[in-house]
Coordinates of C-alpha atoms and ligand atoms in Angstrom, one line a residue:
M834 CA 50.0 0.5 90.3
S835 CA 52.0 -2.0 88.3
F836 CA 54.1 -4.8 89.8
I837 CA 55.9 -7.9 88.7
V838 CA 54.6 -11.4 89.4
K839 CA 56.3 -14.7 89.0
K840 CA 54.5 -17.8 87.8
K841 CA 55.9 -21.3 87.7
I842 CA 54.7 -23.4 84.8
S843 CA 55.9 -26.9 84.5
G844 CA 59.0 -26.1 86.7
K845 CA 59.9 -23.1 84.6
E846 CA 59.6 -19.5 85.9
Y847 CA 57.8 -16.8 83.9
F848 CA 57.5 -13.1 84.9
Y849 CA 54.5 -10.9 84.1
L850 CA 53.7 -7.3 84.6
R851 CA 50.4 -6.8 86.4
E852 CA 48.5 -3.7 87.3
S853 CA 45.9 -3.3 90.1
K854 CA 43.0 -0.9 89.7
R855 CA 39.9 -0.1 91.6
V856 CA 36.7 -1.4 89.9
G857 CA 33.5 -0.5 91.8
G858 CA 34.6 -0.9 95.4
K859 CA 37.1 -3.7 94.7
V860 CA 40.7 -3.7 93.7
K861 CA 41.3 -5.9 90.6
A862 CA 44.7 -7.0 89.2
V863 CA 45.1 -7.6 85.5
T864 CA 48.0 -8.9 83.5
I865 CA 49.6 -6.2 81.3
C866 CA 52.2 -8.3 79.5
Y867 CA 54.8 -11.0 79.7
L868 CA 58.2 -9.8 80.9
G869 CA 60.6 -12.7 80.5
K870 CA 62.1 -15.7 82.2
T871 CA 64.4 -14.1 84.8
K872 CA 63.8 -11.5 87.5
K873 CA 66.5 -9.3 86.1
E874 CA 65.1 -9.4 82.6
A875 CA 61.6 -8.6 84.0
E876 CA 62.8 -5.6 86.0
E877 CA 64.6 -4.2 83.0
K878 CA 61.6 -4.6 80.7
K879 CA 59.3 -3.1 83.3
K880 CA 61.6 -0.1 83.6
E881 CA 61.6 0.2 79.8
I882 CA 57.8 0.1 79.6
E883 CA 57.4 2.7 82.4
E884 CA 60.1 5.0 80.9
G885 CA 59.0 4.6 77.4
L886 CA 55.5 5.8 78.1
K887 CA 55.6 9.2 79.6
N888 CA 52.8 9.0 82.2
K889 CA 50.0 6.9 83.4
E890 CA 47.4 8.8 81.4
V891 CA 49.2 7.8 78.1
I892 CA 49.2 4.2 79.3
Q893 CA 45.5 4.3 80.1
K894 CA 44.7 6.1 76.8
D895 CA 46.6 3.6 74.7
K896 CA 45.1 0.7 76.6
M897 CA 41.6 2.1 76.0
V898 CA 42.2 2.5 72.3
E899 CA 43.7 -0.9 72.2
E900 CA 40.8 -2.5 74.1
K901 CA 38.3 -0.7 71.8
E902 CA 40.0 -1.9 68.7
Q903 CA 40.3 -5.5 70.0
K904 CA 36.6 -5.5 71.0
E905 CA 35.6 -4.4 67.5
L906 CA 37.3 -7.4 66.0
T907 CA 34.6 -9.7 64.6
I908 CA 35.0 -13.3 63.5
E909 CA 34.3 -12.2 60.0
D910 CA 37.4 -10.0 60.2
V911 CA 39.4 -12.9 61.4
A912 CA 38.1 -15.2 58.6
S913 CA 38.9 -12.6 55.9
F914 CA 42.4 -11.9 57.4
C915 CA 43.0 -15.7 57.3
K916 CA 41.9 -16.0 53.7
R917 CA 43.9 -12.9 52.6
K918 CA 47.1 -14.1 54.2
G919 CA 46.8 -17.8 53.4
F920 CA 46.0 -19.2 56.8
I921 CA 42.6 -20.7 56.1
F922 CA 40.5 -21.0 52.9
R923 CA 36.9 -22.2 52.4
S924 CA 36.9 -25.8 51.3
S925 CA 35.9 -26.1 47.6
D926 CA 35.9 -22.3 47.3
I927 CA 35.6 -22.4 43.5
Y928 CA 32.1 -24.1 44.0
G929 CA 31.0 -21.4 46.5
G930 CA 32.4 -23.3 49.6
F931 CA 31.0 -26.2 51.5
A932 CA 29.5 -25.4 54.9
G933 CA 31.5 -26.7 57.9
F934 CA 34.6 -27.6 55.9
W935 CA 37.9 -25.6 55.7
D936 CA 41.3 -25.9 54.2
Y937 CA 44.6 -24.9 55.8
G938 CA 46.7 -22.6 53.6
P939 CA 50.5 -22.3 53.6
L940 CA 50.7 -20.2 56.8
G941 CA 47.7 -22.0 58.5
V942 CA 49.3 -25.4 58.1
E943 CA 52.5 -24.1 59.7
L944 CA 50.7 -22.5 62.6
F945 CA 48.5 -25.5 63.1
N946 CA 51.5 -27.9 63.0
N947 CA 53.2 -25.7 65.6
V948 CA 50.1 -25.7 67.9
K949 CA 49.9 -29.5 67.6
K950 CA 53.7 -29.8 68.2
E951 CA 53.4 -27.8 71.4
W952 CA 50.4 -29.9 72.6
W953 CA 52.2 -33.2 71.8
N954 CA 55.3 -32.0 73.6
W955 CA 53.5 -30.8 76.7
F956 CA 51.2 -33.8 77.1
V957 CA 53.1 -36.7 75.5
E958 CA 56.8 -36.3 74.9
S959 CA 57.7 -34.5 78.1
R960 CA 55.9 -37.1 80.2
E961 CA 56.8 -40.6 81.3
D962 CA 53.2 -41.6 81.9
M963 CA 51.7 -40.9 78.5
E964 CA 51.8 -42.9 75.2
G965 CA 50.8 -41.5 71.8
I966 CA 48.8 -43.4 69.2
D967 CA 47.2 -42.6 65.9
C968 CA 44.0 -44.6 65.1
S969 CA 41.9 -45.1 61.9
I970 CA 39.1 -42.7 61.3
I971 CA 36.7 -45.6 60.5
S972 CA 36.5 -48.4 63.1
H973 CA 34.2 -51.4 63.5
P974 CA 30.6 -50.1 63.6
R975 CA 30.0 -51.8 67.0
T976 CA 32.5 -49.3 68.5
W977 CA 29.7 -46.7 68.3
K978 CA 27.1 -49.0 69.7
A979 CA 29.3 -49.8 72.7
S980 CA 30.3 -46.1 73.3
G981 CA 26.6 -45.0 73.3
H982 CA 27.1 -42.6 70.4
L983 CA 24.5 -44.4 68.2
T984 CA 21.8 -43.7 70.7
S985 CA 22.9 -40.6 72.6
F986 CA 25.1 -38.5 70.3
K987 CA 22.3 -36.2 69.2
D988 CA 21.3 -32.6 68.9
I989 CA 17.9 -31.1 68.2
A990 CA 17.4 -28.9 65.1
V991 CA 15.3 -25.8 65.8
V992 CA 14.0 -22.8 63.9
C993 CA 13.2 -19.5 65.6
R994 CA 9.5 -18.6 65.1
K995 CA 10.3 -14.9 65.1
C996 CA 13.6 -14.4 63.2
K997 CA 13.4 -17.8 61.3
K998 CA 17.1 -18.5 62.1
S999 CA 17.9 -22.2 62.3
T1000 CA 20.3 -23.6 64.8
K1001 CA 20.8 -26.6 67.1
I1002 CA 20.2 -27.1 70.8
D1003 CA 21.4 -29.8 73.1
V1004 CA 18.9 -32.5 74.1
S1005 CA 19.2 -31.1 77.7
E1006 CA 18.1 -27.7 76.6
K1007 CA 14.8 -29.0 75.1
G1008 CA 11.9 -26.6 76.0
K1009 CA 14.2 -24.5 78.2
V1010 CA 16.0 -22.1 75.8
K1011 CA 14.9 -19.2 73.5
C1012 CA 16.6 -17.6 70.5
D1013 CA 18.9 -14.6 71.1
C1014 CA 16.1 -12.4 69.5
G1015 CA 13.7 -13.6 72.2
G1016 CA 11.6 -15.8 69.8
E1017 CA 10.4 -19.3 70.7
Y1018 CA 12.0 -22.3 69.0
E1019 CA 10.1 -24.7 66.8
E1020 CA 11.7 -28.2 67.0
Q1021 CA 12.5 -29.9 63.7
G1022 CA 13.6 -33.2 65.2
E1023 CA 16.6 -35.0 66.7
F1024 CA 19.6 -35.7 64.6
N1025 CA 22.5 -38.0 65.3
L1026 CA 25.8 -36.2 64.7
L1027 CA 27.8 -39.3 63.4
F1028 CA 28.5 -39.3 59.7
K1029 CA 27.4 -42.6 58.1
T1030 CA 29.3 -44.2 55.3
Q1031 CA 29.5 -47.6 53.5
V1032 CA 32.4 -49.9 53.7
G1033 CA 33.1 -52.6 51.0
A1034 CA 31.7 -53.0 47.5
L1035 CA 29.5 -56.0 47.5
N1036 CA 27.2 -56.4 50.6
A1037 CA 28.5 -53.1 51.8
G1038 CA 27.7 -52.4 55.4
D1039 CA 27.1 -49.2 57.4
A1040 CA 30.1 -47.7 59.2
Y1041 CA 30.7 -44.3 60.8
L1042 CA 33.4 -41.6 60.6
R1043 CA 34.7 -41.1 64.2
G1044 CA 33.0 -38.4 66.2
E1045 CA 35.8 -38.4 68.8
T1046 CA 39.2 -40.0 68.9
A1047 CA 38.7 -41.3 72.4
Q1048 CA 37.3 -44.7 71.4
G1049 CA 40.6 -45.6 69.7
M1050 CA 42.3 -45.1 73.0
F1051 CA 39.8 -47.3 74.9
M1052 CA 39.9 -50.1 72.3
N1053 CA 43.7 -50.2 72.2
F1054 CA 44.1 -49.6 76.0
K1055 CA 45.3 -53.1 76.9
Q1056 CA 47.6 -53.5 73.9
V1057 CA 49.3 -50.1 74.5
M1058 CA 49.8 -50.9 78.2
E1059 CA 51.4 -54.2 77.4
A1060 CA 53.5 -53.0 74.4
S1061 CA 54.8 -49.9 76.1
R1062 CA 55.2 -51.6 79.6
Q1063 CA 53.2 -48.9 81.3
K1064 CA 51.8 -49.3 84.8
L1065 CA 48.7 -47.6 86.2
P1066 CA 48.2 -44.7 86.3
F1067 CA 49.1 -43.8 82.7
G1068 CA 47.5 -42.2 79.7
I1069 CA 47.1 -42.6 76.0
A1070 CA 46.9 -39.6 73.7
Q1071 CA 46.2 -38.8 70.1
I1072 CA 45.4 -35.9 67.8
G1073 CA 43.3 -36.6 64.8
R1074 CA 40.5 -35.7 62.5
C1075 CA 36.9 -36.1 63.7
F1076 CA 33.6 -35.6 61.9
R1077 CA 30.3 -34.4 63.2
N1078 CA 27.3 -33.7 61.0
E1079 CA 26.6 -30.4 62.8
I1080 CA 23.1 -29.0 62.2
A1081 CA 24.4 -25.5 62.1
P1082 CA 28.1 -25.0 61.5
R1083 CA 29.1 -21.4 62.2
D1084 CA 31.6 -18.9 63.6
F1085 CA 34.3 -19.8 61.1
L1086 CA 36.4 -22.7 62.3
F1087 CA 34.7 -22.8 65.7
R1088 CA 31.9 -25.2 64.8
S1089 CA 32.8 -27.3 61.7
R1090 CA 31.8 -30.7 60.4
E1091 CA 35.4 -31.9 60.1
F1092 CA 38.0 -30.8 62.7
H1093 CA 40.8 -32.2 64.9
I1094 CA 40.5 -33.3 68.5
G1095 CA 43.6 -33.6 70.7
E1096 CA 42.7 -35.7 73.7
F1097 CA 43.9 -38.3 76.1
E1098 CA 42.4 -40.9 78.3
F1099 CA 44.2 -41.2 81.7
F1100 CA 43.7 -44.6 83.3
I1101 CA 43.7 -44.8 87.1
N1102 CA 43.0 -47.6 89.6
P1103 CA 39.4 -47.0 90.6
Q1104 CA 40.3 -47.0 94.2
E1105 CA 43.1 -44.5 93.8
T1106 CA 42.0 -41.1 94.9
K1107 CA 45.5 -39.5 95.5
C1108 CA 47.4 -37.8 92.7
P1109 CA 51.1 -37.6 93.6
L1110 CA 51.7 -35.2 90.8
L1111 CA 49.3 -32.5 92.2
D1112 CA 51.7 -30.0 93.7
K1113 CA 51.6 -26.4 94.9
E1114 CA 51.9 -25.0 91.4
H1115 CA 48.8 -26.8 90.3
L1116 CA 46.9 -26.0 93.5
N1117 CA 47.7 -22.3 93.0
V1118 CA 46.4 -22.1 89.4
K1119 CA 43.8 -19.4 89.4
L1120 CA 40.6 -19.6 87.4
N1121 CA 37.3 -17.8 86.9
L1122 CA 34.7 -20.4 87.6
L1123 CA 31.0 -20.5 86.5
D1124 CA 29.7 -23.2 88.8
A1125 CA 26.8 -25.5 88.2
E1126 CA 24.7 -24.0 91.1
T1127 CA 25.0 -20.5 89.7
Q1128 CA 23.8 -21.6 86.3
E1129 CA 21.0 -23.6 87.8
K1130 CA 19.8 -20.3 89.3
G1131 CA 19.9 -18.8 85.8
E1132 CA 22.8 -16.5 86.8
E1133 CA 26.2 -16.1 85.1
D1134 CA 28.4 -14.6 87.9
L1135 CA 32.0 -15.8 87.8
K1136 CA 33.8 -16.7 91.0
L1137 CA 37.5 -16.4 91.4
Y1138 CA 38.8 -19.8 92.5
T1139 CA 42.1 -21.7 92.6
I1140 CA 42.3 -25.4 91.8
G1141 CA 43.1 -25.9 95.5
K1142 CA 39.9 -24.1 96.5
M1143 CA 37.8 -26.2 94.0
L1144 CA 39.3 -29.3 95.5
K1145 CA 38.4 -28.2 99.0
A1146 CA 34.9 -27.5 97.8
N1147 CA 34.6 -31.1 96.6
K1148 CA 34.1 -30.0 93.0
F1149 CA 36.2 -32.9 91.9
G1150 CA 38.9 -35.4 93.0
E1151 CA 42.7 -35.0 92.9
W1152 CA 43.4 -36.4 89.4
H1153 CA 40.6 -34.4 87.8
A1154 CA 42.0 -31.3 89.6
Y1155 CA 45.6 -32.0 88.4
W1156 CA 44.5 -32.4 84.7
L1157 CA 42.4 -29.3 84.8
A1158 CA 45.3 -27.3 86.2
E1159 CA 47.6 -28.7 83.5
Q1160 CA 45.2 -27.7 80.8
V1161 CA 45.1 -24.1 82.1
M1162 CA 48.9 -24.1 82.4
F1163 CA 49.2 -25.3 78.8
F1164 CA 47.0 -22.4 77.6
L1165 CA 49.0 -19.8 79.5
D1166 CA 52.2 -21.3 78.0
L1167 CA 50.7 -20.7 74.5
G1168 CA 50.3 -17.1 75.5
L1169 CA 46.5 -17.0 75.9
D1170 CA 45.3 -14.2 78.1
E1171 CA 44.3 -15.7 81.5
D1172 CA 41.5 -13.1 81.9
K1173 CA 39.9 -14.5 78.8
I1174 CA 39.7 -18.1 80.1
K1175 CA 36.7 -19.2 82.1
V1176 CA 36.0 -22.6 83.6
R1177 CA 32.4 -23.7 83.3
E1178 CA 31.1 -26.7 85.3
H1179 CA 28.5 -28.7 83.5
T1180 CA 25.1 -28.9 85.2
K1181 CA 23.7 -32.4 85.9
G1182 CA 21.2 -32.1 83.1
E1183 CA 23.8 -31.3 80.4
L1184 CA 26.4 -34.0 81.2
S1185 CA 27.3 -36.3 78.3
H1186 CA 26.1 -39.8 78.5
Y1187 CA 29.5 -41.0 79.5
S1188 CA 30.5 -38.4 82.1
S1189 CA 29.8 -37.9 85.8
A1190 CA 31.5 -34.5 86.1
T1191 CA 32.7 -32.2 83.3
F1192 CA 34.4 -28.8 83.2
D1193 CA 34.6 -26.8 80.0
L1194 CA 37.5 -24.3 79.5
D1195 CA 35.9 -21.4 77.6
Y1196 CA 37.8 -18.7 75.8
L1197 CA 36.5 -15.2 75.0
Y1198 CA 36.3 -15.3 71.2
P1199 CA 34.9 -12.3 69.3
F1200 CA 31.5 -14.0 69.3
G1201 CA 31.5 -14.6 73.1
S1202 CA 33.0 -16.9 75.7
K1203 CA 32.7 -20.4 74.2
E1204 CA 34.1 -23.9 74.8
L1205 CA 37.8 -24.2 73.9
A1206 CA 38.4 -27.5 75.7
G1207 CA 36.8 -29.9 78.1
N1208 CA 37.7 -32.2 81.0
A1209 CA 35.4 -35.1 81.8
N1210 CA 35.4 -37.8 84.4
R1211 CA 34.4 -40.8 82.2
G1212 CA 34.8 -43.2 85.1
Q1213 CA 34.8 -46.9 84.0
Y1214 CA 32.0 -46.2 81.5
D1215 CA 33.8 -46.8 78.2
L1216 CA 36.0 -49.8 79.2
T1217 CA 32.9 -51.5 80.7
Q1218 CA 30.8 -50.9 77.6
H1219 CA 33.5 -52.3 75.3
E1220 CA 33.9 -55.3 77.6
K1221 CA 30.1 -56.0 77.3
E1222 CA 30.0 -55.5 73.5
S1223 CA 33.2 -57.3 72.5
K1224 CA 33.1 -59.9 75.3
Q1225 CA 36.8 -59.2 75.8
K1226 CA 38.1 -58.6 79.3
M1227 CA 39.2 -55.0 79.8
E1228 CA 40.6 -55.5 83.3
V1229 CA 44.4 -55.1 83.8
F1230 CA 46.8 -56.0 86.6
D1231 CA 47.8 -53.2 88.9
S1232 CA 51.3 -54.1 90.0
I1233 CA 51.1 -51.7 93.0
T1234 CA 48.0 -53.1 94.6
N1235 CA 48.4 -56.6 93.2
E1236 CA 44.9 -56.8 91.9
K1237 CA 43.0 -56.9 88.6
V1238 CA 41.0 -53.8 87.9
I1239 CA 39.0 -52.0 85.2
P1240 CA 40.6 -48.5 85.5
R1241 CA 38.6 -45.3 85.8
V1242 CA 39.4 -42.5 83.3
I1243 CA 39.9 -38.8 83.3
E1244 CA 39.7 -37.3 79.8
P1245 CA 41.1 -33.8 79.0
T1246 CA 40.0 -32.9 75.4
F1247 CA 40.9 -30.1 73.1
G1248 CA 39.2 -28.9 69.9
M1249 CA 42.5 -28.2 68.0
E1250 CA 40.9 -25.7 65.6
R1251 CA 39.5 -23.8 68.6
V1252 CA 43.0 -23.6 70.1
F1253 CA 44.3 -22.4 66.7
L1254 CA 41.5 -19.8 66.6
A1255 CA 42.1 -18.7 70.2
V1256 CA 45.9 -18.2 69.4
L1257 CA 45.0 -16.2 66.4
V1258 CA 42.4 -14.0 68.1
N1259 CA 44.7 -13.6 71.1
S1260 CA 47.6 -12.3 69.1
Y1261 CA 45.7 -10.2 66.5
Y1262 CA 46.5 -6.6 67.2
Y1263 CA 45.8 -3.5 65.2
D1264 CA 48.6 -1.0 65.8
K1265 CA 47.3 2.5 65.2
K1266 CA 50.7 4.2 64.9
R1267 CA 52.0 1.6 62.5
D1268 CA 48.5 1.4 60.8
N1269 CA 49.0 -2.3 60.4
I1270 CA 48.0 -5.6 62.0
I1271 CA 50.7 -7.1 64.1
L1272 CA 50.2 -10.8 64.8
K1273 CA 51.9 -10.9 68.2
I1274 CA 52.1 -14.6 68.2
P1275 CA 54.7 -16.4 70.4
A1276 CA 57.8 -17.1 68.3
K1277 CA 57.5 -20.9 68.9
L1278 CA 54.1 -20.8 67.1
A1279 CA 54.9 -18.4 64.3
P1280 CA 54.6 -19.8 60.8
Y1281 CA 58.0 -18.2 59.8
K1282 CA 60.6 -17.8 62.5
A1283 CA 62.6 -15.2 60.5
A1284 CA 62.5 -13.3 57.3
V1285 CA 65.7 -12.4 55.3
L1286 CA 65.3 -9.1 53.6
P1287 CA 68.3 -7.9 51.5
I1288 CA 68.6 -4.1 51.2
I1289 CA 70.4 -4.6 47.9
K1290 CA 69.6 -7.9 46.2
K1291 CA 72.6 -7.9 43.8
G1292 CA 76.4 -8.1 44.3
E1293 CA 78.1 -9.0 47.5
Q1294 CA 75.2 -8.0 49.8
G1295 CA 72.8 -10.2 47.8
K1296 CA 75.2 -13.1 48.0
I1297 CA 75.6 -12.8 51.8
A1298 CA 71.8 -12.5 52.2
K1299 CA 71.3 -15.7 50.2
E1300 CA 73.9 -17.5 52.3
V1301 CA 72.3 -16.3 55.5
Y1302 CA 68.8 -17.5 54.2
D1303 CA 70.1 -20.9 53.1
D1304 CA 71.8 -21.5 56.4
I1305 CA 68.9 -20.5 58.7
R1306 CA 66.2 -22.4 56.7
K1307 CA 68.1 -25.7 57.2
M1308 CA 66.8 -25.5 60.8
F1309 CA 63.9 -23.0 60.9
H1310 CA 61.1 -22.1 58.6
C1311 CA 62.3 -18.9 57.1
F1312 CA 61.0 -16.4 54.4
W1313 CA 62.9 -14.6 51.7
D1314 CA 61.6 -11.3 50.5
E1315 CA 63.4 -8.9 48.1
G1316 CA 60.3 -7.2 46.7
G1317 CA 59.3 -3.6 47.6
S1318 CA 60.5 -1.0 50.0
I1319 CA 62.0 -2.3 53.3
G1320 CA 59.2 -0.7 55.3
R1321 CA 56.6 -2.5 53.2
R1322 CA 58.5 -5.8 53.6
Y1323 CA 58.6 -5.3 57.4
S1324 CA 54.8 -4.6 57.5
R1325 CA 54.1 -7.8 55.6
Q1326 CA 56.1 -9.9 58.1
D1327 CA 54.4 -8.1 61.1
E1328 CA 51.0 -9.1 59.8
I1329 CA 51.8 -12.8 59.6
G1330 CA 53.6 -12.8 62.9
T1331 CA 57.3 -13.3 61.9
P1332 CA 59.2 -12.5 65.1
M1333 CA 62.4 -11.3 63.4
C1334 CA 63.4 -9.6 60.2
I1335 CA 67.1 -10.0 59.2
T1336 CA 68.6 -7.3 56.9
I1337 CA 71.9 -7.3 55.2
D1338 CA 73.5 -3.9 54.6
E1339 CA 76.8 -2.2 53.8
Q1340 CA 78.2 -2.8 57.2
S1341 CA 77.6 -6.6 56.8
L1342 CA 80.3 -6.5 54.1
K1343 CA 82.8 -4.9 56.6
D1344 CA 82.2 -6.8 59.8
K1345 CA 80.1 -9.9 58.9
T1346 CA 77.1 -8.7 61.0
V1347 CA 73.4 -8.3 60.2
T1348 CA 70.6 -6.4 61.8
I1349 CA 67.6 -8.1 63.4
R1350 CA 64.3 -6.2 63.8
D1351 CA 62.0 -7.1 66.6
R1352 CA 58.3 -7.4 65.4
D1353 CA 56.7 -6.1 68.5
T1354 CA 58.9 -3.1 69.2
T1355 CA 60.4 -2.4 65.8
R1356 CA 63.7 -1.9 67.6
Q1357 CA 66.8 -3.4 66.0
V1358 CA 70.0 -5.1 67.2
R1359 CA 73.2 -6.1 65.3
V1360 CA 74.5 -9.6 65.6
K1361 CA 77.3 -11.6 64.1
I1362 CA 76.3 -13.8 61.1
K1363 CA 78.1 -16.8 62.6
E1364 CA 75.8 -16.5 65.8
L1365 CA 72.6 -16.2 63.8
R1366 CA 71.3 -19.8 64.1
E1367 CA 71.8 -19.7 67.9
V1368 CA 70.1 -16.3 68.1
V1369 CA 67.1 -17.6 66.1
R1370 CA 67.0 -20.7 68.4
K1371 CA 66.9 -18.5 71.5
V1372 CA 64.2 -16.3 70.2
V1373 CA 62.0 -19.4 69.3
E1374 CA 62.5 -20.5 72.9
G1375 CA 61.1 -17.2 74.1
E1376 CA 64.1 -14.9 74.7
S1377 CA 63.8 -11.3 73.8
I1378 CA 65.6 -10.3 70.6
L1379 CA 66.7 -7.0 72.2
K1380 CA 68.8 -8.9 74.7
L1381 CA 70.7 -10.9 72.0
G1382 CA 72.7 -8.1 70.3
K1383 CA 73.8 -4.5 70.3
E1384 CA 70.9 -2.1 69.7
V1385 CA 71.3 0.1 66.7
K1386 CA 69.4 3.2 65.6
T1387 CA 67.4 2.9 62.3
R1388 CA 65.4 5.2 60.1
V1389 CA 62.9 2.6 58.9
K1390 CA 60.9 1.1 61.8
Ligands
GAP204 N1 36.0 -37.2 73.7 C1 35.3 -36.1 74.2 C2 34.7 -35.2 73.3 O1 34.7 -35.5 72.1 P1 33.4 -33.0 73.0 O2 33.2 -31.9 74.0 O3 32.2 -33.5 72.3 O4 34.2 -34.1 73.8 C3 35.8 -32.3 72.3 O5 34.5 -32.5 71.9 C4 36.3 -30.9 71.8 O6 36.1 -30.7 70.4 C5 35.4 -29.7 72.4 O7 36.0 -29.3 73.7 C6 35.6 -28.7 71.4 O8 36.7 -27.9 71.7 C7 35.8 -29.4 70.1 N2 34.6 -29.5 69.2 C8 33.5 -30.1 69.4 N3 32.6 -29.9 68.4 C9 33.3 -29.2 67.5 C10 33.0 -28.7 66.2 N4 31.8 -29.0 65.6 N5 33.9 -28.0 65.5 C11 35.1 -27.7 66.0 N6 35.5 -28.2 67.3 C12 34.6 -28.9 68.0

């Protein structure tokens, strides 16, 4: 049975179609698709979906085919698609590549910029209590002594005695884990992940490329608070390149040696346990939790929790709960499938040297459910360490309690390449009927927002098409394609996720209208040229193309 559910994300309402089905003895509800932002829109779309597909069997059959095809997607398929379409290239490809390093191509840089823009907007621009910064990649070498990275930021290199594959394990996994093939590991030694470099010409000294952006936020904490006139609690955020000399880079972008972290340190009075921002919406955020106790028993069963239930179970405090909820909400807003997100609590033995409680947000990539983002309670660890090492006071005045304190810190962290990869995998869809890949990416993330495809490139039609293109691209990244059949041109845009294709035809000359084809349904509407910019804007904000013009019948889908 399918039904509509409403979700509130950051004050905005979103409607989804869900379906309940019996699995074993239990009834499970799964999300089928996003329906829109109003109840009316959602009801209309639900009706369309139910009418369009003749009966439940067809829905089931199509879903099974779709699931099968999605399951067969490998990370190698994704990498080769990214290369072919210009999203990601191997770094130094002409020299055979360089393990752990990647280059963004023309489409990749657009998609990545859009992902970063959404992150920055969600966590920085739309908030009063967050300040953004951008720090240097190389900082004083004592940074890494104080942070503990010089002594504790290590992995162990191992080689499997049976299949001879080399990989890395965490220090906490020493002697406890085996290779996937069942073979025992032979340890090759501990390696620090920080990249070392030399700074200066004469009397050059050792320095390190940053392994996380966090230290920039800790070292600048007092200056930022003062300059921006913030009060506790508040946060400092940045997105930037990080470097880790990974023992075994693998799974395409997932484990690289150079990548971007987007993270923020949220500073709170250590006595403050209440979070006034934690509301019903946060408490009701649902998640599949793999808790520490279950893992300690060697099991992997997920438990369905809400943030509210985790709080009641004393899994964490209110601020930690609030930020974990915000992270999940951000991922849902990017369109990630909630059933593919899992929250994994770190066991005591695997906690980083700076954390007293950590939760990973894992995403179901083609190679398994793996860490997409993290959320750690860093307490007062870093500020206290920098105070000791630099001999500079790190305490600040809390104007609410009238006391000087060293704040405690909650740190949500995101591997931005992993978000990029999750968005790609989540939207990569092979459409059997169209025999083509459709990148069903949310319009706000799409590299091109629209493509202009003139039916006839010369004469008056060509002139109007060029004017339309020149006008739209002043505001939106837009593609011009006059080469090949119209069907082929549509397919090329579907593959790279362009949400709308605009065509100019004979009727455009008569009534100054154009047709817009919707990527996901191939249906088309006709709109006035003078309204085009506004239509594109609405689509980028998430409105359905089909609601923005009069639907027209077409031969070419
Ligand atoms: N400041 C906290 C911190 O750095 P982390 O879990 O070590 O925490 C942050 O790294 C995020 O960076 C992770 O959640 C993961 O998404 C991403 N990440 C870590 N190592 C990575 C690698 N080698 N390649 C790509 N992303 C990585």
